[in-house]
Amino acid sequence: QVQLVESGGGLVQPGGSLRLSCAASGSIFSIYTMGWYRQAPGKQRDRVATITRGGSTNYADSVKGRFTISRDNAKNTVYLQMNSLKPEDTAVYYCNYVLGPNSVLGSWGQGTQVTVSS
């Protein structure tokens, strides 16, 4: 019911850009707020951005002004456009359904690796 597959990660130099995609299966997608999360090695998983079903967005201070979350309900897909990437953005990025400030609906998938390095 809550199958999510992330893609689009890769290796990029500081200042570069990447666009991540998250494809959802099932009919639940359009109902919920969606979020992007990231986890660096040895660190906790943190929420990066969220977008409601109506398109309202929220960003972590660390990415505000650089990242843009969007969604296409017809395609059951949420995107994360990442610009002006910094080495500290290096992490595995995950998407999930957002239930609250510290809660998600689905299990965590494999994510997609983003590495920012010169």
mmCIF file of C-alpha atoms in Angstrom:
data_model
loop_
_atom_site.group_PDB
_atom_site.id
_atom_site.type_symbol
_atom_site.label_atom_id
_atom_site.label_comp_id
_atom_site.label_asym_id
_atom_site.label_seq_id
_atom_site.Cartn_x
_atom_site.Cartn_y
_atom_site.Cartn_z
ATOM 1 C CA GLN A 1 0.000 0.000 0.000
ATOM 2 C CA VAL A 2 2.873 2.376 0.754
ATOM 3 C CA GLN A 3 5.521 1.320 -1.733
ATOM 4 C CA LEU A 4 7.912 4.172 -2.482
ATOM 5 C CA VAL A 5 10.892 4.135 -4.825
ATOM 6 C CA GLU A 6 13.437 6.945 -4.808
ATOM 7 C CA SER A 7 15.719 7.742 -7.726
ATOM 8 C CA GLY A 8 17.874 10.486 -9.194
ATOM 9 C CA GLY A 9 20.777 10.561 -6.784
ATOM 10 C CA GLY A 10 24.397 10.611 -7.786
ATOM 11 C CA LEU A 11 27.750 12.298 -7.426
ATOM 12 C CA VAL A 12 27.852 16.050 -7.941
ATOM 13 C CA GLN A 13 30.362 18.815 -7.282
ATOM 14 C CA PRO A 14 29.644 21.560 -4.756
ATOM 15 C CA GLY A 15 27.375 24.150 -6.314
ATOM 16 C CA GLY A 16 25.810 21.605 -8.628
ATOM 17 C CA SER A 17 22.236 20.408 -8.919
ATOM 18 C CA LEU A 18 20.269 17.178 -8.789
ATOM 19 C CA ARG A 19 16.601 16.342 -9.119
ATOM 20 C CA LEU A 20 15.290 13.454 -7.072
ATOM 21 C CA SER A 21 12.097 11.579 -7.821
ATOM 22 C CA CYS A 22 9.914 9.433 -5.603
ATOM 23 C CA ALA A 23 7.406 7.156 -7.275
ATOM 24 C CA ALA A 24 4.526 5.874 -5.179
ATOM 25 C CA SER A 25 2.375 2.818 -5.729
ATOM 26 C CA GLY A 26 -1.271 2.531 -4.807
ATOM 27 C CA SER A 27 -4.079 5.014 -4.408
ATOM 28 C CA ILE A 28 -2.987 6.654 -1.155
ATOM 29 C CA PHE A 29 -0.580 9.204 -2.634
ATOM 30 C CA SER A 30 -2.923 12.088 -3.367
ATOM 31 C CA ILE A 31 -4.386 12.038 0.150
ATOM 32 C CA TYR A 32 -1.275 12.762 2.178
ATOM 33 C CA THR A 33 1.409 15.302 2.717
ATOM 34 C CA MET A 34 4.679 13.982 1.302
ATOM 35 C CA GLY A 35 8.143 14.523 2.661
ATOM 36 C CA TRP A 36 11.769 14.148 1.728
ATOM 37 C CA TYR A 37 14.199 13.006 4.401
ATOM 38 C CA ARG A 38 17.909 12.417 4.491
ATOM 39 C CA GLN A 39 20.360 10.482 6.596
ATOM 40 C CA ALA A 40 24.113 10.913 6.561
ATOM 41 C CA PRO A 41 26.386 8.128 7.853
ATOM 42 C CA GLY A 42 26.367 8.036 11.638
ATOM 43 C CA LYS A 43 23.603 10.631 11.895
ATOM 44 C CA GLN A 44 19.875 10.535 12.463
ATOM 45 C CA ARG A 45 17.357 10.792 9.692
ATOM 46 C CA ASP A 46 16.100 14.363 9.328
ATOM 47 C CA ARG A 47 13.219 15.839 7.410
ATOM 48 C CA VAL A 48 14.274 18.074 4.554
ATOM 49 C CA ALA A 49 11.028 19.273 3.008
ATOM 50 C CA THR A 50 7.313 18.578 2.905
ATOM 51 C CA ILE A 51 4.488 19.326 0.531
ATOM 52 C CA THR A 52 0.786 18.995 1.243
ATOM 53 C CA ARG A 53 -1.694 17.553 -1.194
ATOM 54 C CA GLY A 54 -2.661 21.145 -1.990
ATOM 55 C CA GLY A 55 0.900 22.221 -2.687
ATOM 56 C CA SER A 56 1.910 24.048 0.492
ATOM 57 C CA THR A 57 5.606 23.532 1.213
ATOM 58 C CA ASN A 58 7.890 23.591 4.212
ATOM 59 C CA TYR A 59 11.676 23.346 4.336
ATOM 60 C CA ALA A 60 14.363 22.718 6.867
ATOM 61 C CA ASP A 61 16.451 25.812 7.501
ATOM 62 C CA SER A 62 19.527 24.047 6.159
ATOM 63 C CA VAL A 63 18.050 23.733 2.664
ATOM 64 C CA LYS A 64 15.741 26.733 2.481
ATOM 65 C CA GLY A 65 16.337 28.737 -0.664
ATOM 66 C CA ARG A 66 18.268 25.910 -2.314
ATOM 67 C CA PHE A 67 15.841 22.976 -2.483
ATOM 68 C CA THR A 68 12.361 22.871 -3.980
ATOM 69 C CA ILE A 69 9.834 20.123 -3.329
ATOM 70 C CA SER A 70 7.009 19.529 -5.772
ATOM 71 C CA ARG A 71 4.488 16.841 -6.580
ATOM 72 C CA ASP A 72 2.502 15.525 -9.499
ATOM 73 C CA ASN A 73 -0.570 13.792 -8.142
ATOM 74 C CA ALA A 74 -1.517 12.461 -11.566
ATOM 75 C CA LYS A 75 1.815 10.630 -11.701
ATOM 76 C CA ASN A 76 1.949 9.679 -8.013
ATOM 77 C CA THR A 77 5.377 11.277 -7.867
ATOM 78 C CA VAL A 78 7.101 13.765 -5.589
ATOM 79 C CA TYR A 79 10.269 15.576 -6.601
ATOM 80 C CA LEU A 80 13.112 17.331 -4.861
ATOM 81 C CA GLN A 81 15.053 19.830 -6.931
ATOM 82 C CA MET A 82 18.370 20.444 -5.213
ATOM 83 C CA ASN A 83 20.454 23.434 -6.265
ATOM 84 C CA SER A 84 23.635 24.977 -4.889
ATOM 85 C CA LEU A 85 24.550 21.672 -3.323
ATOM 86 C CA LYS A 86 27.016 21.586 -0.457
ATOM 87 C CA PRO A 87 29.148 18.740 0.907
ATOM 88 C CA GLU A 88 26.946 18.670 4.010
ATOM 89 C CA ASP A 89 24.020 17.702 1.775
ATOM 90 C CA THR A 90 25.671 14.316 1.268
ATOM 91 C CA ALA A 91 23.263 11.662 2.513
ATOM 92 C CA VAL A 92 20.842 8.968 1.510
ATOM 93 C CA TYR A 93 17.577 10.656 0.605
ATOM 94 C CA TYR A 94 14.215 9.063 1.303
ATOM 95 C CA CYS A 95 10.618 9.995 0.693
ATOM 96 C CA ASN A 96 7.608 9.083 2.781
ATOM 97 C CA TYR A 97 4.053 9.968 3.654
ATOM 98 C CA VAL A 98 3.943 12.562 6.428
ATOM 99 C CA LEU A 99 1.560 12.056 9.323
ATOM 100 C CA GLY A 100 2.920 14.714 11.661
ATOM 101 C CA PRO A 101 6.031 16.616 12.770
ATOM 102 C CA ASN A 102 7.821 13.407 13.740
ATOM 103 C CA SER A 103 5.739 10.682 12.145
ATOM 104 C CA VAL A 104 5.585 8.965 8.766
ATOM 105 C CA LEU A 105 3.186 6.380 7.424
ATOM 106 C CA GLY A 106 5.311 3.988 5.417
ATOM 107 C CA SER A 107 8.385 1.957 6.039
ATOM 108 C CA TRP A 108 11.720 3.268 4.811
ATOM 109 C CA GLY A 109 12.927 2.079 1.439
ATOM 110 C CA GLN A 110 16.450 1.959 0.079
ATOM 111 C CA GLY A 111 16.556 5.668 -0.688
ATOM 112 C CA THR A 112 18.857 7.280 -3.217
ATOM 113 C CA GLN A 113 22.440 8.307 -2.490
ATOM 114 C CA VAL A 114 23.466 11.920 -2.990
ATOM 115 C CA THR A 115 27.166 12.647 -2.738
ATOM 116 C CA VAL A 116 28.456 16.210 -2.988
ATOM 117 C CA SER A 117 32.216 16.279 -3.298
ATOM 118 C CA SER A 118 34.952 18.064 -5.192
#
